[in-house]
């Protein structure tokens, strides 16, 4: 059987990565979504083993020592990492494995697996992003600001990604990603300018000008 593809999906917090990945898995049966381990506390409604495997810092460090992670990184004060066993098993079964991870992890994956496809999901502008994150209501204002500052930093590394996809209409975004993975077709030309504009918008927001 042909091995599946490893697909890294990153993007601004609030760009709709999670929703897009869930829709992709629900629509096609050749995708598998990797569940990461993290040392951050569960948000209301999150379940252990579904959104994440929730670990203490010590448990997470033991996983690192035991070589159980494909990659890991620290993000806004917590550890996040991809468990190795599931990824290997699903790829061997011919499924495309989706990793929803941030940029440091994405770069590590590209180093280890040069055939991995790196996709960056964005909203069409900064205002939409800030609105979505505020509407989600799961974080306090200080955390939102920290995450926006981090998002602006992450946009610096966007050149490392193979594709930039705008998530405006969910169904279109899902279709575009499926096409990219299955045909390598790129219809995201020109989207780099969107990222430049968002970087500016986020900067104004975190500096308190919006
Ligand atoms: P959140 O706390 O909002 O769930 O996630 C924070 C960030 O960590 C997001 O950018 C998410 O994509 C990233 N992340 C989630 N799981 C992993 C992982 O296994 N490895 C890495 N490197 N980043 C992850």
mmCIF file of C-alpha atoms and ligand atoms in Angstrom:
data_model
loop_
_atom_site.group_PDB
_atom_site.id
_atom_site.type_symbol
_atom_site.label_atom_id
_atom_site.label_comp_id
_atom_site.label_asym_id
_atom_site.label_seq_id
_atom_site.Cartn_x
_atom_site.Cartn_y
_atom_site.Cartn_z
ATOM 1 C CA UNK A 1 0.000 0.000 0.000
ATOM 2 C CA UNK A 2 1.187 3.511 -0.741
ATOM 3 C CA UNK A 3 2.166 5.433 2.383
ATOM 4 C CA UNK A 4 0.081 8.446 3.336
ATOM 5 C CA UNK A 5 1.365 12.008 3.288
ATOM 6 C CA UNK A 6 2.356 13.956 6.357
ATOM 7 C CA UNK A 7 0.546 17.304 6.324
ATOM 8 C CA UNK A 8 1.398 20.152 8.677
ATOM 9 C CA UNK A 9 -1.267 22.777 9.181
ATOM 10 C CA UNK A 10 -0.353 25.974 10.988
ATOM 11 C CA UNK A 11 -1.917 29.376 11.073
ATOM 12 C CA UNK A 12 -2.945 32.249 13.246
ATOM 13 C CA UNK A 13 -4.758 31.397 16.449
ATOM 14 C CA UNK A 14 -8.422 31.942 15.513
ATOM 15 C CA UNK A 15 -7.938 31.306 11.783
ATOM 16 C CA UNK A 16 -10.133 28.205 12.006
ATOM 17 C CA UNK A 17 -7.489 25.478 11.732
ATOM 18 C CA UNK A 18 -9.289 23.124 14.122
ATOM 19 C CA UNK A 19 -12.667 23.474 12.392
ATOM 20 C CA UNK A 20 -11.105 22.989 8.972
ATOM 21 C CA UNK A 21 -9.220 19.846 10.039
ATOM 22 C CA UNK A 22 -12.346 18.332 11.617
ATOM 23 C CA UNK A 23 -14.343 19.024 8.449
ATOM 24 C CA UNK A 24 -11.642 17.414 6.289
ATOM 25 C CA UNK A 25 -11.591 14.242 8.401
ATOM 26 C CA UNK A 26 -15.418 14.089 8.409
ATOM 27 C CA UNK A 27 -15.660 14.495 4.628
ATOM 28 C CA UNK A 28 -12.959 12.082 3.415
ATOM 29 C CA UNK A 29 -11.902 8.766 4.913
ATOM 30 C CA UNK A 30 -8.242 8.938 3.936
ATOM 31 C CA UNK A 31 -7.284 11.547 6.546
ATOM 32 C CA UNK A 32 -6.281 11.042 10.156
ATOM 33 C CA UNK A 33 -5.912 13.831 12.674
ATOM 34 C CA UNK A 34 -3.036 13.458 15.099
ATOM 35 C CA UNK A 35 -3.891 14.289 18.722
ATOM 36 C CA UNK A 36 -1.029 16.141 20.398
ATOM 37 C CA UNK A 37 0.187 15.994 23.967
ATOM 38 C CA UNK A 38 0.334 19.265 25.899
ATOM 39 C CA UNK A 39 1.166 20.541 29.362
ATOM 40 C CA UNK A 40 -1.416 23.336 29.114
ATOM 41 C CA UNK A 41 -4.604 23.022 31.159
ATOM 42 C CA UNK A 42 -7.792 21.893 29.354
ATOM 43 C CA UNK A 43 -10.171 24.671 28.292
ATOM 44 C CA UNK A 44 -13.841 24.270 29.203
ATOM 45 C CA UNK A 45 -15.339 21.587 26.945
ATOM 46 C CA UNK A 46 -12.001 19.989 26.047
ATOM 47 C CA UNK A 47 -11.560 16.291 26.747
ATOM 48 C CA UNK A 48 -8.419 14.302 27.442
ATOM 49 C CA UNK A 49 -7.606 12.198 24.373
ATOM 50 C CA UNK A 50 -9.886 14.211 22.063
ATOM 51 C CA UNK A 51 -8.457 17.738 21.739
ATOM 52 C CA UNK A 52 -5.177 16.812 23.434
ATOM 53 C CA UNK A 53 -3.578 14.303 25.746
ATOM 54 C CA UNK A 54 -3.269 16.542 28.788
ATOM 55 C CA UNK A 55 -0.047 15.963 30.720
ATOM 56 C CA UNK A 56 1.778 17.542 33.628
ATOM 57 C CA UNK A 57 5.085 19.212 32.809
ATOM 58 C CA UNK A 58 6.885 16.232 34.393
ATOM 59 C CA UNK A 59 4.888 13.691 32.387
ATOM 60 C CA UNK A 60 5.589 15.623 29.201
ATOM 61 C CA UNK A 61 9.317 15.736 29.936
ATOM 62 C CA UNK A 62 9.271 11.969 30.504
ATOM 63 C CA UNK A 63 7.733 11.526 27.017
ATOM 64 C CA UNK A 64 10.549 13.619 25.538
ATOM 65 C CA UNK A 65 13.167 11.501 27.354
ATOM 66 C CA UNK A 66 11.550 8.262 26.177
ATOM 67 C CA UNK A 67 11.657 9.436 22.536
ATOM 68 C CA UNK A 68 7.875 9.168 22.207
ATOM 69 C CA UNK A 69 7.429 12.428 20.272
ATOM 70 C CA UNK A 70 8.044 13.153 16.582
ATOM 71 C CA UNK A 71 8.575 16.804 17.517
ATOM 72 C CA UNK A 72 7.753 19.154 20.374
ATOM 73 C CA UNK A 73 7.899 22.866 21.095
ATOM 74 C CA UNK A 74 7.050 25.421 23.760
ATOM 75 C CA UNK A 75 4.271 27.876 23.029
ATOM 76 C CA UNK A 76 3.172 30.698 25.369
ATOM 77 C CA UNK A 77 4.654 28.891 28.390
ATOM 78 C CA UNK A 78 3.508 25.316 27.705
ATOM 79 C CA UNK A 79 4.827 22.224 25.970
ATOM 80 C CA UNK A 80 3.112 20.802 22.877
ATOM 81 C CA UNK A 81 4.231 17.676 21.012
ATOM 82 C CA UNK A 82 3.217 15.064 18.437
ATOM 83 C CA UNK A 83 3.095 11.422 19.630
ATOM 84 C CA UNK A 84 5.113 9.208 17.294
ATOM 85 C CA UNK A 85 3.221 5.889 17.411
ATOM 86 C CA UNK A 86 -0.070 7.134 15.929
ATOM 87 C CA UNK A 87 1.589 9.067 13.115
ATOM 88 C CA UNK A 88 3.672 6.076 12.022
ATOM 89 C CA UNK A 89 0.746 3.679 12.208
ATOM 90 C CA UNK A 90 -1.631 5.882 10.184
ATOM 91 C CA UNK A 91 0.946 6.700 7.500
ATOM 92 C CA UNK A 92 1.643 2.974 7.100
ATOM 93 C CA UNK A 93 -2.113 2.424 6.617
ATOM 94 C CA UNK A 94 -2.075 4.884 3.713
ATOM 95 C CA UNK A 95 -3.816 7.743 5.523
ATOM 96 C CA UNK A 96 -2.731 11.358 5.169
ATOM 97 C CA UNK A 97 -1.876 12.462 8.686
ATOM 98 C CA UNK A 98 -2.776 16.018 9.668
ATOM 99 C CA UNK A 99 -0.636 17.749 12.285
ATOM 100 C CA UNK A 100 -2.082 20.999 13.576
ATOM 101 C CA UNK A 101 1.080 22.480 15.036
ATOM 102 C CA UNK A 102 2.914 25.773 15.340
ATOM 103 C CA UNK A 103 5.889 26.909 13.329
ATOM 104 C CA UNK A 104 8.827 25.554 15.358
ATOM 105 C CA UNK A 105 7.260 22.097 15.159
ATOM 106 C CA UNK A 106 6.477 22.582 11.464
ATOM 107 C CA UNK A 107 10.118 23.332 10.697
ATOM 108 C CA UNK A 108 11.277 20.286 12.662
ATOM 109 C CA UNK A 109 8.868 18.095 10.677
ATOM 110 C CA UNK A 110 10.119 19.532 7.378
ATOM 111 C CA UNK A 111 13.686 18.736 8.478
ATOM 112 C CA UNK A 112 12.868 15.152 9.402
ATOM 113 C CA UNK A 113 10.351 14.471 6.610
ATOM 114 C CA UNK A 114 11.260 16.520 3.527
ATOM 115 C CA UNK A 115 8.151 15.237 1.688
ATOM 116 C CA UNK A 116 5.784 16.702 4.291
ATOM 117 C CA UNK A 117 3.382 19.351 2.938
ATOM 118 C CA UNK A 118 3.299 22.566 4.999
ATOM 119 C CA UNK A 119 0.080 24.591 4.819
ATOM 120 C CA UNK A 120 -0.550 27.936 6.517
ATOM 121 C CA UNK A 121 -4.209 28.889 7.103
ATOM 122 C CA UNK A 122 -5.161 32.528 7.485
ATOM 123 C CA UNK A 123 -8.224 34.727 7.702
ATOM 124 C CA UNK A 124 -8.573 37.366 4.996
ATOM 125 C CA UNK A 125 -7.560 40.181 7.389
ATOM 126 C CA UNK A 126 -6.477 41.013 10.946
ATOM 127 C CA UNK A 127 -9.872 42.362 12.064
ATOM 128 C CA UNK A 128 -11.559 38.998 11.335
ATOM 129 C CA UNK A 129 -8.851 37.230 13.298
ATOM 130 C CA UNK A 130 -9.150 39.420 16.379
ATOM 131 C CA UNK A 131 -12.947 39.192 16.213
ATOM 132 C CA UNK A 132 -12.939 35.373 16.033
ATOM 133 C CA UNK A 133 -10.561 35.037 18.939
ATOM 134 C CA UNK A 134 -12.573 37.461 21.057
ATOM 135 C CA UNK A 135 -15.866 35.726 20.132
ATOM 136 C CA UNK A 136 -14.450 32.345 21.149
ATOM 137 C CA UNK A 137 -14.460 33.697 24.701
ATOM 138 C CA UNK A 138 -12.157 30.983 26.035
ATOM 139 C CA UNK A 139 -9.256 33.285 26.868
ATOM 140 C CA UNK A 140 -8.920 36.455 28.893
ATOM 141 C CA UNK A 141 -7.841 39.722 27.280
ATOM 142 C CA UNK A 142 -4.210 39.418 28.428
ATOM 143 C CA UNK A 143 -3.896 35.919 26.929
ATOM 144 C CA UNK A 144 -5.501 37.069 23.671
ATOM 145 C CA UNK A 145 -2.953 39.864 23.448
ATOM 146 C CA UNK A 146 -0.077 37.426 24.102
ATOM 147 C CA UNK A 147 -1.386 35.058 21.459
ATOM 148 C CA UNK A 148 -1.803 37.859 18.934
ATOM 149 C CA UNK A 149 1.757 39.012 19.583
ATOM 150 C CA UNK A 150 2.945 35.450 19.098
ATOM 151 C CA UNK A 151 0.847 35.126 15.929
ATOM 152 C CA UNK A 152 2.499 38.220 14.493
ATOM 153 C CA UNK A 153 5.909 36.680 15.252
ATOM 154 C CA UNK A 154 4.891 33.410 13.632
ATOM 155 C CA UNK A 155 3.935 35.169 10.447
ATOM 156 C CA UNK A 156 7.649 35.934 10.086
ATOM 157 C CA UNK A 157 8.236 32.265 9.267
ATOM 158 C CA UNK A 158 5.455 31.915 6.720
ATOM 159 C CA UNK A 159 7.926 31.705 3.809
ATOM 160 C CA UNK A 160 8.829 28.202 4.996
ATOM 161 C CA UNK A 161 5.316 26.957 4.137
ATOM 162 C CA UNK A 162 4.468 25.383 0.800
ATOM 163 C CA UNK A 163 0.937 26.847 0.619
ATOM 164 C CA UNK A 164 -1.036 29.708 2.154
ATOM 165 C CA UNK A 165 -4.798 29.105 2.218
ATOM 166 C CA UNK A 166 -7.397 31.732 3.101
ATOM 167 C CA UNK A 167 -10.206 30.430 5.307
ATOM 168 C CA UNK A 168 -13.148 32.618 4.377
ATOM 169 C CA UNK A 169 -15.840 30.070 3.443
ATOM 170 C CA UNK A 170 -15.174 26.829 5.343
ATOM 171 C CA UNK A 171 -16.216 24.433 2.540
ATOM 172 C CA UNK A 172 -13.961 26.177 0.029
ATOM 173 C CA UNK A 173 -11.051 26.023 2.430
ATOM 174 C CA UNK A 174 -11.588 22.274 2.990
ATOM 175 C CA UNK A 175 -11.767 21.637 -0.783
ATOM 176 C CA UNK A 176 -8.633 23.665 -1.449
ATOM 177 C CA UNK A 177 -6.652 21.770 1.171
ATOM 178 C CA UNK A 178 -7.843 18.391 -0.112
ATOM 179 C CA UNK A 179 -6.787 19.377 -3.661
ATOM 180 C CA UNK A 180 -3.395 20.588 -2.497
ATOM 181 C CA UNK A 181 -2.720 17.317 -0.685
ATOM 182 C CA UNK A 182 -3.992 15.036 -3.437
ATOM 183 C CA UNK A 183 -2.840 16.869 -6.545
ATOM 184 C CA UNK A 184 -0.234 19.299 -5.284
ATOM 185 C CA UNK A 185 -2.263 21.983 -7.037
ATOM 186 C CA UNK A 186 -1.590 25.466 -5.745
ATOM 187 C CA UNK A 187 -4.234 28.127 -6.075
ATOM 188 C CA UNK A 188 -2.916 30.310 -3.273
ATOM 189 C CA UNK A 189 -0.735 32.621 -5.351
ATOM 190 C CA UNK A 190 -0.719 36.146 -4.086
ATOM 191 C CA UNK A 191 -1.790 35.252 -0.557
ATOM 192 C CA UNK A 192 1.519 36.377 0.906
ATOM 193 C CA UNK A 193 0.284 39.990 0.696
ATOM 194 C CA UNK A 194 -2.644 39.032 2.960
ATOM 195 C CA UNK A 195 -0.147 37.849 5.573
ATOM 196 C CA UNK A 196 1.781 41.122 5.312
ATOM 197 C CA UNK A 197 -1.422 43.087 5.968
ATOM 198 C CA UNK A 198 -2.378 40.881 8.914
ATOM 199 C CA UNK A 199 1.079 41.341 10.443
ATOM 200 C CA UNK A 200 0.546 45.108 10.341
ATOM 201 C CA UNK A 201 -2.955 44.784 11.824
ATOM 202 C CA UNK A 202 -1.770 42.527 14.647
ATOM 203 C CA UNK A 203 1.062 44.878 15.436
ATOM 204 C CA UNK A 204 -1.361 47.780 15.828
ATOM 205 C CA UNK A 205 -3.606 45.592 17.998
ATOM 206 C CA UNK A 206 -0.892 44.379 20.382
ATOM 207 C CA UNK A 207 0.502 47.884 20.658
ATOM 208 C CA UNK A 208 -2.969 48.980 21.778
ATOM 209 C CA UNK A 209 -3.744 51.188 18.794
ATOM 210 C CA UNK A 210 -6.924 49.352 17.741
HETATM 211 P P1 LIG B 1 -3.747 25.859 21.721
HETATM 212 O O1 LIG B 1 -3.264 26.102 23.120
HETATM 213 O O2 LIG B 1 -4.454 27.067 21.160
HETATM 214 O O3 LIG B 1 -4.562 24.608 21.609
HETATM 215 O O4 LIG B 1 -2.458 25.633 20.804
HETATM 216 C C1 LIG B 1 -1.407 26.558 20.778
HETATM 217 C C2 LIG B 1 -0.494 26.286 19.597
HETATM 218 O O5 LIG B 1 0.177 25.035 19.742
HETATM 219 C C3 LIG B 1 -1.234 26.199 18.270
HETATM 220 O O6 LIG B 1 -0.508 26.975 17.310
HETATM 221 C C4 LIG B 1 -1.199 24.743 17.931
HETATM 222 O O7 LIG B 1 -1.235 24.528 16.535
HETATM 223 C C5 LIG B 1 0.143 24.362 18.514
HETATM 224 N N1 LIG B 1 0.268 22.909 18.739
HETATM 225 C C6 LIG B 1 -0.703 22.020 19.062
HETATM 226 N N2 LIG B 1 -0.206 20.786 19.143
HETATM 227 C C7 LIG B 1 1.122 20.870 18.836
HETATM 228 C C8 LIG B 1 2.174 19.899 18.715
HETATM 229 O O8 LIG B 1 2.002 18.698 18.891
HETATM 230 N N3 LIG B 1 3.398 20.373 18.395
HETATM 231 C C9 LIG B 1 3.659 21.692 18.175
HETATM 232 N N4 LIG B 1 4.898 22.048 17.835
HETATM 233 N N5 LIG B 1 2.675 22.632 18.260
HETATM 234 C C10 LIG B 1 1.425 22.228 18.579
#
